[in-house]
mmCIF file with all atom_site columns, C-alpha atoms in Angstrom:
data_model
loop_
_atom_site.group_PDB
_atom_site.id
_atom_site.type_symbol
_atom_site.label_atom_id
_atom_site.label_alt_id
_atom_site.label_comp_id
_atom_site.label_asym_id
_atom_site.label_entity_id
_atom_site.label_seq_id
_atom_site.pdbx_PDB_ins_code
_atom_site.Cartn_x
_atom_site.Cartn_y
_atom_site.Cartn_z
_atom_site.occupancy
_atom_site.B_iso_or_equiv
_atom_site.pdbx_formal_charge
_atom_site.auth_seq_id
_atom_site.auth_comp_id
_atom_site.auth_asym_id
_atom_site.auth_atom_id
_atom_site.pdbx_PDB_model_num
ATOM 1   C CA . ASN N 1 1   ? 147.590 17.962 124.350 1.00 0.00 ? 1299 ASN N CA 1
ATOM 2   C CA . PHE N 1 2   ? 150.585 18.015 122.345 1.00 0.00 ? 1300 PHE N CA 1
ATOM 3   C CA . GLY N 1 3   ? 152.500 20.382 124.734 1.00 0.00 ? 1301 GLY N CA 1
ATOM 4   C CA . SER N 1 4   ? 152.519 17.601 127.109 1.00 0.00 ? 1302 SER N CA 1
ATOM 5   C CA . LEU N 1 5   ? 153.670 15.018 124.809 1.00 0.00 ? 1303 LEU N CA 1
ATOM 6   C CA . LEU N 1 6   ? 156.442 17.227 124.097 1.00 0.00 ? 1304 LEU N CA 1
ATOM 7   C CA . GLY N 1 7   ? 157.435 17.577 127.456 1.00 0.00 ? 1305 GLY N CA 1
ATOM 8   C CA . ILE N 1 8   ? 157.385 13.878 128.012 1.00 0.00 ? 1306 ILE N CA 1
ATOM 9   C CA . CYS N 1 9   ? 159.570 13.366 124.722 1.00 0.00 ? 1307 CYS N CA 1
ATOM 10  C CA . LEU N 1 10  ? 162.033 15.972 125.980 1.00 0.00 ? 1308 LEU N CA 1
ATOM 11  C CA . VAL N 1 11  ? 162.670 14.177 129.266 1.00 0.00 ? 1309 VAL N CA 1
ATOM 12  C CA . THR N 1 12  ? 162.927 11.073 127.499 1.00 0.00 ? 1310 THR N CA 1
ATOM 13  C CA . GLN N 1 13  ? 165.377 12.446 125.117 1.00 0.00 ? 1311 GLN N CA 1
ATOM 14  C CA . ILE N 1 14  ? 167.433 13.826 127.913 1.00 0.00 ? 1312 ILE N CA 1
ATOM 15  C CA . VAL N 1 15  ? 167.564 10.666 130.125 1.00 0.00 ? 1313 VAL N CA 1
ATOM 16  C CA . THR N 1 16  ? 168.234 8.392  127.240 1.00 0.00 ? 1314 THR N CA 1
ATOM 17  C CA . GLY N 1 17  ? 170.863 10.687 125.799 1.00 0.00 ? 1315 GLY N CA 1
ATOM 18  C CA . LEU N 1 18  ? 172.635 10.890 129.080 1.00 0.00 ? 1316 LEU N CA 1
ATOM 19  C CA . LEU N 1 19  ? 172.493 7.360  129.482 1.00 0.00 ? 1317 LEU N CA 1
ATOM 20  C CA . LEU N 1 20  ? 174.032 6.868  125.963 1.00 0.00 ? 1318 LEU N CA 1
ATOM 21  C CA . ALA N 1 21  ? 176.742 9.446  126.522 1.00 0.00 ? 1319 ALA N CA 1
ATOM 22  C CA . MET N 1 22  ? 178.065 7.402  129.619 1.00 0.00 ? 1320 MET N CA 1
ATOM 23  C CA . HIS N 1 23  ? 178.915 4.746  127.125 1.00 0.00 ? 1321 HIS N CA 1
ATOM 24  C CA . TYR N 1 24  ? 180.099 6.833  123.947 1.00 0.00 ? 1322 TYR N CA 1
ATOM 25  C CA . THR N 1 25  ? 183.213 7.447  122.719 1.00 0.00 ? 1323 THR N CA 1
ATOM 26  C CA . ALA N 1 26  ? 183.663 10.602 120.587 1.00 0.00 ? 1324 ALA N CA 1
ATOM 27  C CA . ASP N 1 27  ? 186.914 9.375  118.626 1.00 0.00 ? 1325 ASP N CA 1
ATOM 28  C CA . THR N 1 28  ? 186.288 8.870  114.938 1.00 0.00 ? 1326 THR N CA 1
ATOM 29  C CA . SER N 1 29  ? 187.949 5.397  114.998 1.00 0.00 ? 1327 SER N CA 1
ATOM 30  C CA . LEU N 1 30  ? 186.078 4.355  118.269 1.00 0.00 ? 1328 LEU N CA 1
ATOM 31  C CA . ALA N 1 31  ? 182.619 5.817  117.762 1.00 0.00 ? 1329 ALA N CA 1
ATOM 32  C CA . PHE N 1 32  ? 181.178 2.726  115.970 1.00 0.00 ? 1330 PHE N CA 1
ATOM 33  C CA . THR N 1 33  ? 182.734 0.134  118.254 1.00 0.00 ? 1331 THR N CA 1
ATOM 34  C CA . SER N 1 34  ? 181.292 2.310  121.178 1.00 0.00 ? 1332 SER N CA 1
ATOM 35  C CA . VAL N 1 35  ? 177.926 2.232  119.905 1.00 0.00 ? 1333 VAL N CA 1
ATOM 36  C CA . ALA N 1 36  ? 178.132 -1.615 119.044 1.00 0.00 ? 1334 ALA N CA 1
ATOM 37  C CA . HIS N 1 37  ? 179.386 -2.141 122.648 1.00 0.00 ? 1335 HIS N CA 1
ATOM 38  C CA . THR N 1 38  ? 176.120 -0.333 123.805 1.00 0.00 ? 1336 THR N CA 1
ATOM 39  C CA . CYS N 1 39  ? 173.889 -2.164 121.876 1.00 0.00 ? 1337 CYS N CA 1
ATOM 40  C CA . ARG N 1 40  ? 175.338 -5.756 122.272 1.00 0.00 ? 1338 ARG N CA 1
ATOM 41  C CA . ASN N 1 41  ? 177.142 -5.703 126.101 1.00 0.00 ? 1339 ASN N CA 1
ATOM 42  C CA . VAL N 1 42  ? 175.171 -2.784 128.086 1.00 0.00 ? 1340 VAL N CA 1
ATOM 43  C CA . GLN N 1 43  ? 172.179 -4.221 129.745 1.00 0.00 ? 1341 GLN N CA 1
ATOM 44  C CA . PHE N 1 44  ? 169.138 -2.940 127.544 1.00 0.00 ? 1342 PHE N CA 1
ATOM 45  C CA . GLY N 1 45  ? 171.511 -0.647 125.610 1.00 0.00 ? 1343 GLY N CA 1
ATOM 46  C CA . TRP N 1 46  ? 169.760 -1.575 122.417 1.00 0.00 ? 1344 TRP N CA 1
ATOM 47  C CA . LEU N 1 47  ? 166.526 -0.440 123.928 1.00 0.00 ? 1345 LEU N CA 1
ATOM 48  C CA . ILE N 1 48  ? 167.853 2.858  125.138 1.00 0.00 ? 1346 ILE N CA 1
ATOM 49  C CA . ARG N 1 49  ? 169.329 3.608  121.704 1.00 0.00 ? 1347 ARG N CA 1
ATOM 50  C CA . ASN N 1 50  ? 166.191 2.690  119.796 1.00 0.00 ? 1348 ASN N CA 1
ATOM 51  C CA . LEU N 1 51  ? 164.274 4.834  122.378 1.00 0.00 ? 1349 LEU N CA 1
ATOM 52  C CA . HIS N 1 52  ? 166.462 7.808  121.854 1.00 0.00 ? 1350 HIS N CA 1
ATOM 53  C CA . ALA N 1 53  ? 166.551 7.518  117.989 1.00 0.00 ? 1351 ALA N CA 1
ATOM 54  C CA . ASN N 1 54  ? 162.718 6.928  117.540 1.00 0.00 ? 1352 ASN N CA 1
ATOM 55  C CA . GLY N 1 55  ? 162.001 9.392  120.277 1.00 0.00 ? 1353 GLY N CA 1
ATOM 56  C CA . ALA N 1 56  ? 163.539 12.024 118.170 1.00 0.00 ? 1354 ALA N CA 1
ATOM 57  C CA . SER N 1 57  ? 161.263 11.248 115.223 1.00 0.00 ? 1355 SER N CA 1
ATOM 58  C CA . PHE N 1 58  ? 158.426 11.334 117.507 1.00 0.00 ? 1356 PHE N CA 1
ATOM 59  C CA . PHE N 1 59  ? 159.441 14.513 119.104 1.00 0.00 ? 1357 PHE N CA 1
ATOM 60  C CA . PHE N 1 60  ? 159.493 16.162 115.686 1.00 0.00 ? 1358 PHE N CA 1
ATOM 61  C CA . ILE N 1 61  ? 156.006 14.662 114.771 1.00 0.00 ? 1359 ILE N CA 1
ATOM 62  C CA . CYS N 1 62  ? 154.484 16.028 118.026 1.00 0.00 ? 1360 CYS N CA 1
ATOM 63  C CA . ILE N 1 63  ? 156.155 19.488 117.499 1.00 0.00 ? 1361 ILE N CA 1
ATOM 64  C CA . TYR N 1 64  ? 154.816 19.798 113.927 1.00 0.00 ? 1362 TYR N CA 1
ATOM 65  C CA . PHE N 1 65  ? 151.171 18.775 115.044 1.00 0.00 ? 1363 PHE N CA 1
ATOM 66  C CA . HIS N 1 66  ? 151.647 21.225 117.656 1.00 0.00 ? 1364 HIS N CA 1
ATOM 67  C CA . ILE N 1 67  ? 152.630 24.082 115.390 1.00 0.00 ? 1365 ILE N CA 1
ATOM 68  C CA . GLY N 1 68  ? 149.808 23.120 112.943 1.00 0.00 ? 1366 GLY N CA 1
ATOM 69  C CA . ARG N 1 69  ? 147.467 23.446 115.706 1.00 0.00 ? 1367 ARG N CA 1
ATOM 70  C CA . GLY N 1 70  ? 148.846 26.680 116.580 1.00 0.00 ? 1368 GLY N CA 1
ATOM 71  C CA . PHE N 1 71  ? 148.359 27.899 112.977 1.00 0.00 ? 1369 PHE N CA 1
ATOM 72  C CA . TYR N 1 72  ? 144.665 26.430 112.864 1.00 0.00 ? 1370 TYR N CA 1
ATOM 73  C CA . TYR N 1 73  ? 143.647 28.365 116.121 1.00 0.00 ? 1371 TYR N CA 1
ATOM 74  C CA . GLY N 1 74  ? 145.416 31.575 115.532 1.00 0.00 ? 1372 GLY N CA 1
ATOM 75  C CA . SER N 1 75  ? 148.050 31.317 118.217 1.00 0.00 ? 1373 SER N CA 1
ATOM 76  C CA . TYR N 1 76  ? 150.365 33.083 115.912 1.00 0.00 ? 1374 TYR N CA 1
ATOM 77  C CA . LEU N 1 77  ? 148.515 36.322 116.793 1.00 0.00 ? 1375 LEU N CA 1
ATOM 78  C CA . ASN N 1 78  ? 150.485 36.366 120.012 1.00 0.00 ? 1376 ASN N CA 1
ATOM 79  C CA . LYS N 1 79  ? 153.666 37.341 118.669 1.00 0.00 ? 1377 LYS N CA 1
ATOM 80  C CA . GLU N 1 80  ? 156.152 36.823 121.718 1.00 0.00 ? 1378 GLU N CA 1
ATOM 81  C CA . THR N 1 81  ? 154.846 33.333 122.366 1.00 0.00 ? 1379 THR N CA 1
ATOM 82  C CA . TRP N 1 82  ? 154.850 32.470 118.806 1.00 0.00 ? 1380 TRP N CA 1
ATOM 83  C CA . ASN N 1 83  ? 158.575 33.751 118.278 1.00 0.00 ? 1381 ASN N CA 1
ATOM 84  C CA . ILE N 1 84  ? 159.733 31.927 121.433 1.00 0.00 ? 1382 ILE N CA 1
ATOM 85  C CA . GLY N 1 85  ? 158.035 28.864 119.668 1.00 0.00 ? 1383 GLY N CA 1
ATOM 86  C CA . VAL N 1 86  ? 160.016 29.498 116.480 1.00 0.00 ? 1384 VAL N CA 1
ATOM 87  C CA . ILE N 1 87  ? 163.276 29.860 118.389 1.00 0.00 ? 1385 ILE N CA 1
ATOM 88  C CA . LEU N 1 88  ? 162.613 26.766 120.139 1.00 0.00 ? 1386 LEU N CA 1
ATOM 89  C CA . LEU N 1 89  ? 161.911 24.840 116.876 1.00 0.00 ? 1387 LEU N CA 1
ATOM 90  C CA . LEU N 1 90  ? 165.340 26.166 115.385 1.00 0.00 ? 1388 LEU N CA 1
ATOM 91  C CA . THR N 1 91  ? 167.118 25.199 118.460 1.00 0.00 ? 1389 THR N CA 1
ATOM 92  C CA . LEU N 1 92  ? 165.498 21.701 118.255 1.00 0.00 ? 1390 LEU N CA 1
ATOM 93  C CA . MET N 1 93  ? 166.429 21.268 114.611 1.00 0.00 ? 1391 MET N CA 1
ATOM 94  C CA . ALA N 1 94  ? 170.136 22.488 115.409 1.00 0.00 ? 1392 ALA N CA 1
ATOM 95  C CA . THR N 1 95  ? 170.262 20.094 118.238 1.00 0.00 ? 1393 THR N CA 1
ATOM 96  C CA . ALA N 1 96  ? 168.764 17.056 116.405 1.00 0.00 ? 1394 ALA N CA 1
ATOM 97  C CA . PHE N 1 97  ? 171.389 17.967 113.519 1.00 0.00 ? 1395 PHE N CA 1
ATOM 98  C CA . VAL N 1 98  ? 174.367 17.959 115.930 1.00 0.00 ? 1396 VAL N CA 1
ATOM 99  C CA . GLY N 1 99  ? 173.290 14.687 117.357 1.00 0.00 ? 1397 GLY N CA 1
ATOM 100 C CA . TYR N 1 100 ? 172.875 13.141 113.930 1.00 0.00 ? 1398 TYR N CA 1
ATOM 101 C CA . VAL N 1 101 ? 176.225 14.018 112.894 1.00 0.00 ? 1399 VAL N CA 1
ATOM 102 C CA . LEU N 1 102 ? 178.230 12.639 115.598 1.00 0.00 ? 1400 LEU N CA 1
ATOM 103 C CA . PRO N 1 103 ? 181.272 10.574 114.737 1.00 0.00 ? 1401 PRO N CA 1
#
């Protein structure tokens, strides 16, 4: 069930994102240094960062399979549920973009 995998991915992204945010500096001149510090000096920082980066890709893979299954089984006929799913997809894309362009 891809819905359950999406829930697990969401929780993983939130937890790893919060852990990374504890060590991140949002200044453009210090951002790279803070990421390097997290990967090199924080215990398991490299693992948390890789889980967060690869977890985002896995999240999108799961959501596209979930949408594809919805198309196959005709879930789009239930308009309210489908529209909420589309809004969630657009919100997820916007959030991923904002996370990608952090300084």
